[in-house]
Short mmCIF file of C-alpha atoms and ligand atoms in Angstrom, two decimals:
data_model
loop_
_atom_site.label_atom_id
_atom_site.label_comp_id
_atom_site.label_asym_id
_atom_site.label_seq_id
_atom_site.Cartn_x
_atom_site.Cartn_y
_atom_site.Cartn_z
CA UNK A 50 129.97 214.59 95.94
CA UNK A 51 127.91 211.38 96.00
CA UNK A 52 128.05 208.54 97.76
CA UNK A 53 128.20 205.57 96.01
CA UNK A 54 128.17 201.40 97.16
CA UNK A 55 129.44 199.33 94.82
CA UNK A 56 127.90 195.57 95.81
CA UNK A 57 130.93 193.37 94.92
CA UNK A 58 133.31 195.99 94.76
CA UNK A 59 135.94 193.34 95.37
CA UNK A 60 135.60 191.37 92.31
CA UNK A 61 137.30 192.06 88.70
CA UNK A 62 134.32 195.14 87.42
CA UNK A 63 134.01 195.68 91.25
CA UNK A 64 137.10 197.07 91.94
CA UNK A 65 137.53 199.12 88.69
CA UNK A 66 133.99 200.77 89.74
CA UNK A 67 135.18 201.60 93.08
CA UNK A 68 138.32 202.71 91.88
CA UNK A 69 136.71 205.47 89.14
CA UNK A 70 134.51 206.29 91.48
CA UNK A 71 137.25 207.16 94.04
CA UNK A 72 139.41 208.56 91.29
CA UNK A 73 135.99 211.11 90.23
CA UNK A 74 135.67 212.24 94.21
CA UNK A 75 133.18 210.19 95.39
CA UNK A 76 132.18 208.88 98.92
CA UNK A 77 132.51 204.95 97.95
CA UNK A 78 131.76 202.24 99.85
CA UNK A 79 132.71 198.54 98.72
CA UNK A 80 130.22 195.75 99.97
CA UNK A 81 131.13 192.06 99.82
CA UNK A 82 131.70 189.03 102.22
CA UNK A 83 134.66 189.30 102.53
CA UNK A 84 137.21 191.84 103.16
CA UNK A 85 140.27 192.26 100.88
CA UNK A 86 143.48 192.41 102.56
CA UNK A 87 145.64 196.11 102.17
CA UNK A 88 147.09 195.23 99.33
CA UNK A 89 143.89 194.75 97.48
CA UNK A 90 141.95 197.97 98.74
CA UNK A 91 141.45 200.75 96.14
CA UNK A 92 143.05 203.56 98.85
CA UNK A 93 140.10 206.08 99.59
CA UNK A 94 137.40 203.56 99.82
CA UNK A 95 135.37 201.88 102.50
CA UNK A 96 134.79 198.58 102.59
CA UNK A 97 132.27 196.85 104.68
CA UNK A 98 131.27 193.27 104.66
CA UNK A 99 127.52 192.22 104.26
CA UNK A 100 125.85 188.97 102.07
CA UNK A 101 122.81 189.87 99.38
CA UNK A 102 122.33 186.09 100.11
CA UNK A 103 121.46 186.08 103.68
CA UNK A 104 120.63 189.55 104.14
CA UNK A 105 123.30 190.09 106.61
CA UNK A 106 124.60 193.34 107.11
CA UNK A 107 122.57 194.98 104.42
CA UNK A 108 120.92 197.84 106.18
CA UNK A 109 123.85 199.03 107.93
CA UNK A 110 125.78 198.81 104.20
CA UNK A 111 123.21 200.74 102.25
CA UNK A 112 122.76 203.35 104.63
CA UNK A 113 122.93 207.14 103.53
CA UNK A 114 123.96 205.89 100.06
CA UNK A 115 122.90 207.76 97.10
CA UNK A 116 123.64 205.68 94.46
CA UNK A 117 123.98 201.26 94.35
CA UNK A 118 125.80 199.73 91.54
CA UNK A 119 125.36 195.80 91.34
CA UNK A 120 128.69 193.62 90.08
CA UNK A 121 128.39 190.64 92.07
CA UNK A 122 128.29 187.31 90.33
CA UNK A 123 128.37 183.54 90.93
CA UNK A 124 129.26 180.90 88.52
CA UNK A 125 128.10 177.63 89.67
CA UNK A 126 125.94 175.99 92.64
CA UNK A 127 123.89 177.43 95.12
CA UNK A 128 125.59 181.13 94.17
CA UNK A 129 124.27 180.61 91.00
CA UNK A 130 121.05 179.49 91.62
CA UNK A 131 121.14 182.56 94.30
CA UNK A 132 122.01 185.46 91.77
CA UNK A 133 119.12 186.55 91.16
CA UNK A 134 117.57 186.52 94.60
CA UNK A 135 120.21 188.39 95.42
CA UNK A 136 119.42 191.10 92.59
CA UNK A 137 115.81 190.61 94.03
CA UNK A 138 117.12 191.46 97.52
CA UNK A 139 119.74 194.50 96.79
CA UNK A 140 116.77 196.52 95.08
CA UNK A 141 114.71 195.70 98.32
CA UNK A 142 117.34 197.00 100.40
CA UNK A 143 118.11 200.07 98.52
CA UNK A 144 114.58 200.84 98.46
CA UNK A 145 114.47 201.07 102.53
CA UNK A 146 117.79 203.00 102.60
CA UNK A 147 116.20 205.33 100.17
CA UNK A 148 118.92 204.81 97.24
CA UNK A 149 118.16 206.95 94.65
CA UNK A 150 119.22 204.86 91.49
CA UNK A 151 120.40 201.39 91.25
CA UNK A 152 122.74 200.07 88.35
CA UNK A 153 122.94 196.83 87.18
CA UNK A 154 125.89 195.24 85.24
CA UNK A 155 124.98 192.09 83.06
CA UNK A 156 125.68 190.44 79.60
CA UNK A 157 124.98 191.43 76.12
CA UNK A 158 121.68 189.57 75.43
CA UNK A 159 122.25 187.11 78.20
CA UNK A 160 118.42 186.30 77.86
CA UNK A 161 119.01 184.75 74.13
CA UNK A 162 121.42 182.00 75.25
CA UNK A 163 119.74 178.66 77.30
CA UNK A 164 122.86 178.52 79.48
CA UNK A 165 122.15 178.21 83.19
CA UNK A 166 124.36 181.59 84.15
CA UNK A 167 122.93 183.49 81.30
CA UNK A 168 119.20 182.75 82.18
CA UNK A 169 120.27 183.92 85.75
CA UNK A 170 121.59 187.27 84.43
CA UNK A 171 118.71 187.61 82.22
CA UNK A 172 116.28 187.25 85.80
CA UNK A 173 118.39 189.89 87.55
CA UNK A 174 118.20 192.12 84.50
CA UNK A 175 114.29 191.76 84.35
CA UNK A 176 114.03 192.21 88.24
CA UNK A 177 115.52 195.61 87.65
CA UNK A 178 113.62 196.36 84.49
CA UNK A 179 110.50 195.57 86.56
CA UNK A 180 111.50 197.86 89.74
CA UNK A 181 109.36 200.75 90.90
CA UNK A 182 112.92 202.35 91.56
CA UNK A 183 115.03 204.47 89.16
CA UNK A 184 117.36 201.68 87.58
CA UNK A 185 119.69 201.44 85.18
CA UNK A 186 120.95 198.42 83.32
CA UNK A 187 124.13 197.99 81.84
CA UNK A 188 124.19 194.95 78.74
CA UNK A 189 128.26 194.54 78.38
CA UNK A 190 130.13 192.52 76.11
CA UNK A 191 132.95 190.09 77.29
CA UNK A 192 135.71 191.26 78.91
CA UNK A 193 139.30 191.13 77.59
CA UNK A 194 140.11 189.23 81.08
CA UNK A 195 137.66 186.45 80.32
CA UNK A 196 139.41 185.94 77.20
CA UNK A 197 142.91 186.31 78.29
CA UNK A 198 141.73 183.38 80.83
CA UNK A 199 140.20 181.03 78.43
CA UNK A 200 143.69 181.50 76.68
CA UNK A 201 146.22 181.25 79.82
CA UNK A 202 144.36 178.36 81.39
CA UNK A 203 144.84 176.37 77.71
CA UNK A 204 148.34 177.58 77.83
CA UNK A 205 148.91 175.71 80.52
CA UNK A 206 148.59 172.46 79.38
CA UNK A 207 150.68 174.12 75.69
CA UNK A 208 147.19 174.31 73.79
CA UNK A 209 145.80 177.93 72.96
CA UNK A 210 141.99 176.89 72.26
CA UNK A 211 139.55 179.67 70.17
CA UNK A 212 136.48 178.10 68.74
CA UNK A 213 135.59 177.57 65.42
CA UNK A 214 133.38 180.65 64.01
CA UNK A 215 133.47 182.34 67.09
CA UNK A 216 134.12 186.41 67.54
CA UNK A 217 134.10 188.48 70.15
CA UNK A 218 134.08 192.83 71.37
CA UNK A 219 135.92 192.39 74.36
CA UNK A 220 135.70 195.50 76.35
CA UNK A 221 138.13 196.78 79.36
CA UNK A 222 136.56 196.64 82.94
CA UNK A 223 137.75 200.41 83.17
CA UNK A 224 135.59 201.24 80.49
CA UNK A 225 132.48 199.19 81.62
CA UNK A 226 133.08 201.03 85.08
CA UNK A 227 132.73 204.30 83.20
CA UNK A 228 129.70 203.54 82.14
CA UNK A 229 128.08 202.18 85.51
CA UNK A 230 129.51 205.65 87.08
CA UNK A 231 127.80 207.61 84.59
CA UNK A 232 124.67 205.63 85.00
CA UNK A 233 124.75 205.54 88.81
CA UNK A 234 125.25 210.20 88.20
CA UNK A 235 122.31 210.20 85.77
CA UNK A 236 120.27 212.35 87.00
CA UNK A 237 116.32 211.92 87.16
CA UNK A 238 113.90 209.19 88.78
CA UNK A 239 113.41 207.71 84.82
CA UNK A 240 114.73 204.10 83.95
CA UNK A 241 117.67 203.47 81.53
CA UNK A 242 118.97 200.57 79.41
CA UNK A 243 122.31 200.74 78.25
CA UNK A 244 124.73 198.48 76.11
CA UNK A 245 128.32 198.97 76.55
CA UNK A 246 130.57 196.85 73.74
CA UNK A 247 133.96 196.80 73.28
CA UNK A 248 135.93 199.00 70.48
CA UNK A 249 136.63 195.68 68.03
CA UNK A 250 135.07 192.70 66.66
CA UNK A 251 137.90 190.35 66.49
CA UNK A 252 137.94 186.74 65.82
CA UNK A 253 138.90 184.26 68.59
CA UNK A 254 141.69 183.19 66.50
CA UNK A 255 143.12 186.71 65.93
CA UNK A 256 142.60 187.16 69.38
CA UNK A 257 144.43 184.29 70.52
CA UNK A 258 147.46 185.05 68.21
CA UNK A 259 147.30 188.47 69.73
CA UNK A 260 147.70 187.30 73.11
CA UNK A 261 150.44 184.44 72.29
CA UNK A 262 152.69 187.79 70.61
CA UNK A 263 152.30 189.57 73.83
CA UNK A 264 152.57 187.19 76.74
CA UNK A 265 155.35 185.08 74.67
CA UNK A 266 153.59 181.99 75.05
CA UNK A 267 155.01 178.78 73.15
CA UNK A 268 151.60 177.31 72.95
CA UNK A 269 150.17 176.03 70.11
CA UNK A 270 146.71 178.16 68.84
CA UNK A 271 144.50 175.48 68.25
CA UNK A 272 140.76 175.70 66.80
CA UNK A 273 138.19 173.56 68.49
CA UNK A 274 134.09 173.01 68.15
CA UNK A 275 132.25 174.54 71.06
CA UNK A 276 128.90 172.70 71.46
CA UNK A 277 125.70 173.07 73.38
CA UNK A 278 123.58 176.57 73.38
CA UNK A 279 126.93 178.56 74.49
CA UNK A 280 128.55 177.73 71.09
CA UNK A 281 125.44 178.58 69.12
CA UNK A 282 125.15 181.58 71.03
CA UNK A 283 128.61 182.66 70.13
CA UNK A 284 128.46 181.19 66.30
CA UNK A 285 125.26 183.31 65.96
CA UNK A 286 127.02 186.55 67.35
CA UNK A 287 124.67 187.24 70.15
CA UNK A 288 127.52 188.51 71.67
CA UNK A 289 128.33 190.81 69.77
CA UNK A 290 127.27 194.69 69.22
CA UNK A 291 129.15 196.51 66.58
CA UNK A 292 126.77 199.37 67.06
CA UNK A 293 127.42 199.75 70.52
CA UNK A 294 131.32 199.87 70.69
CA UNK A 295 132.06 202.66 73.31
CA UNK A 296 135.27 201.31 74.81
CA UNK A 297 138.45 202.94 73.96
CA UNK A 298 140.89 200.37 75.02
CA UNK A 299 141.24 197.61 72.53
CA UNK A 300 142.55 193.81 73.85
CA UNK A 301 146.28 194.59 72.18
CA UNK A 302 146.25 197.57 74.55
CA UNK A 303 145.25 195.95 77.46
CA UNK A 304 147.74 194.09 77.06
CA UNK A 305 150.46 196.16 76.76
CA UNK A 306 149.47 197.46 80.04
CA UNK A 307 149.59 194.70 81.61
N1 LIG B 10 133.10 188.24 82.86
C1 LIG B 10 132.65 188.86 81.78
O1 LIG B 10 133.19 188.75 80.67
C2 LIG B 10 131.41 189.74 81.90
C3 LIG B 10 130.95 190.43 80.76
C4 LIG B 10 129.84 191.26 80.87
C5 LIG B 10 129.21 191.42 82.11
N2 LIG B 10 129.68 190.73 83.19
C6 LIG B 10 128.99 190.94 84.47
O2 LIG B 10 129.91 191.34 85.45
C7 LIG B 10 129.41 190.88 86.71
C8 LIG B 10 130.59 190.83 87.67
O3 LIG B 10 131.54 189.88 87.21
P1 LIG B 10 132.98 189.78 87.87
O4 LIG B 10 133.79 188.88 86.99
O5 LIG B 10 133.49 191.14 88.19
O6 LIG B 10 132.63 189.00 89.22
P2 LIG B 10 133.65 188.51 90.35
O7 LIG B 10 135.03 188.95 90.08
O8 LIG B 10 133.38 187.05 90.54
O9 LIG B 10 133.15 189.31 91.66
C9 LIG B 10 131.97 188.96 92.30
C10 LIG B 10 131.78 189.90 93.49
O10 LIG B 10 130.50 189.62 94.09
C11 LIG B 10 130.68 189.50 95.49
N3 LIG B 10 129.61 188.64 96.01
C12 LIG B 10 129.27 187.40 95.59
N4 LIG B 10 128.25 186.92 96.31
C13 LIG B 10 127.92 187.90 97.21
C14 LIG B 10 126.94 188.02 98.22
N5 LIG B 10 126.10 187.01 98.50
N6 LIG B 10 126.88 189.16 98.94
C15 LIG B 10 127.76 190.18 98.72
N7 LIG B 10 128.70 190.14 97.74
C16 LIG B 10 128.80 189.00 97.01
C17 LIG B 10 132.08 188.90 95.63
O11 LIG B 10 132.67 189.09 96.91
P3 LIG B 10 132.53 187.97 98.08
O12 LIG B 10 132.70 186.63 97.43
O13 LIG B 10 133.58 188.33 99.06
O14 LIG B 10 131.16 188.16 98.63
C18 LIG B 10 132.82 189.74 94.60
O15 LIG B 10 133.12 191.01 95.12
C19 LIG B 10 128.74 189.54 86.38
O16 LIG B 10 127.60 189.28 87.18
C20 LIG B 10 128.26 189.73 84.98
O17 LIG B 10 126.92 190.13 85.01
C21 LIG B 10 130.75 189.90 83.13
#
């Protein structure tokens, strides 16, 4: 058994890491913030709060773990600009607890598009690359929830958007936690660089008409430009790796089990 802290294991790939990791027989410990209430607790886990921003809490959080896998994220502001300080500062930590491997979860060539969240996962990726630690980095696609929520927040107002030209390889946040619980197990002091894409290529519109069948929306799919380097990014299919596709559970399932 290993004992394994998941650093925002209360977010969306957060808390499917800490569940698998529970599920496998681990010794998992959740670190964020803030605390989730009951009903939000993967049953089995621990979860303790401490900030990669301030360094609060840290050392007590990281102590006698074996294994560190990264998921936090910020979108906007001062998180943002923190992110990858805060990369900087959870392979500092783990290095004084004497973690054995740290994991990192970022984007499919995040480092390829100018946009300000993507340069900031590019940073975090390099600061791992560049570690004396064992590390592993995990390059994901999309996941069907960020999708799904470009979709349901258009719904809203009756207006499905997909962009023009646009695909995507959405992947499940189960199967992405697979992978970072295999990578946080692999054994050896050696660095690792993994890409983890979804099982399909689908278009945004196929993937929007998908989604209306399901949730029996009565919005209207509509197609729209994306500009700026986010849309070229996507036009180009930077985000996409057809090579790579080691998720089992396409968007239509995902779905359905929802
Ligand atoms: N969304 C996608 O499609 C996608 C695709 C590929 C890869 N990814 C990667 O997945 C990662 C996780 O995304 P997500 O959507 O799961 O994020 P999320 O739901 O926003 O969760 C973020 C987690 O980080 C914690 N956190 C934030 N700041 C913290 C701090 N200073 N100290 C301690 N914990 C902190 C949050 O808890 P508190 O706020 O309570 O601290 C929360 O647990 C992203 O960084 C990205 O690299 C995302």
């Amino acid at each position: 058994m290993t004992t394994i802290a998941v650093a925002g294991g209360t977010g969306l790939a957060g808390r499917a890491v800490v569940a698998e990791a529970v599920a496998a027989g681990h010794t998992v410990r959740s670190i964020s913030r803030h605390l989730p209430d009951a009903a939000h607790r993967v049953a089995g886990a621990e979860y303790v709060r401490a900030d990669f921003c301030t360094g609060v809490g840290l050392a007590p959080a990281l102590a006698g773990v074996d294994a560190l896998i990264e998921t936090m994220d910020a979108r906007s502001g001062r998180g943002l600009r923190a992110l990858p300080v805060m990369s900087v500062a959870a392979l500092g930590a783990a290095a004084r607890a004497g973690v054995g491997r740290c994991v990192l979860l970022t984007i499919v060539r995040a480092g390829e598009c100018s946009m300000g969240y993507y340069q900031a996962q590019a940073a975090r990726a390099l600061s791992y690359e560049k570690s004396a630690l064992p590390t592993s980095v995990v390059y994901a696609t999309q996941f069907h929830n960020l999708v799904a929520g470009v979709f349901s927040a258009g719904a809203k107002v009756g207006l499905i958007p997909t962009f023009n030209g646009v695909s995507f390889q959405t992947i499940s946040t189960a199967d992405v936690a697979s992978v970072l619980l295999a990578e946080a197990l692999r054994e050896g002091r050696g660095k690792a660089s993994v890409v983890a894409g979804g099982p399909d290529v689908q278009g945004m519109r196929e993937l929007a008409e998908t989604w209306k069948a399901a949730t029996g929306s009565k919005a209207m799919v509509v197609a729209l430009p994306l500009p700026g380097s986010f849309g070229s990014f996507l036009r180009a299919g930077k985000n996409l790796v057809p090579d790579e596709a080691v998720g089992n559970e396409t968007f239509s399932d995902w779905l359905g089990r929802r």
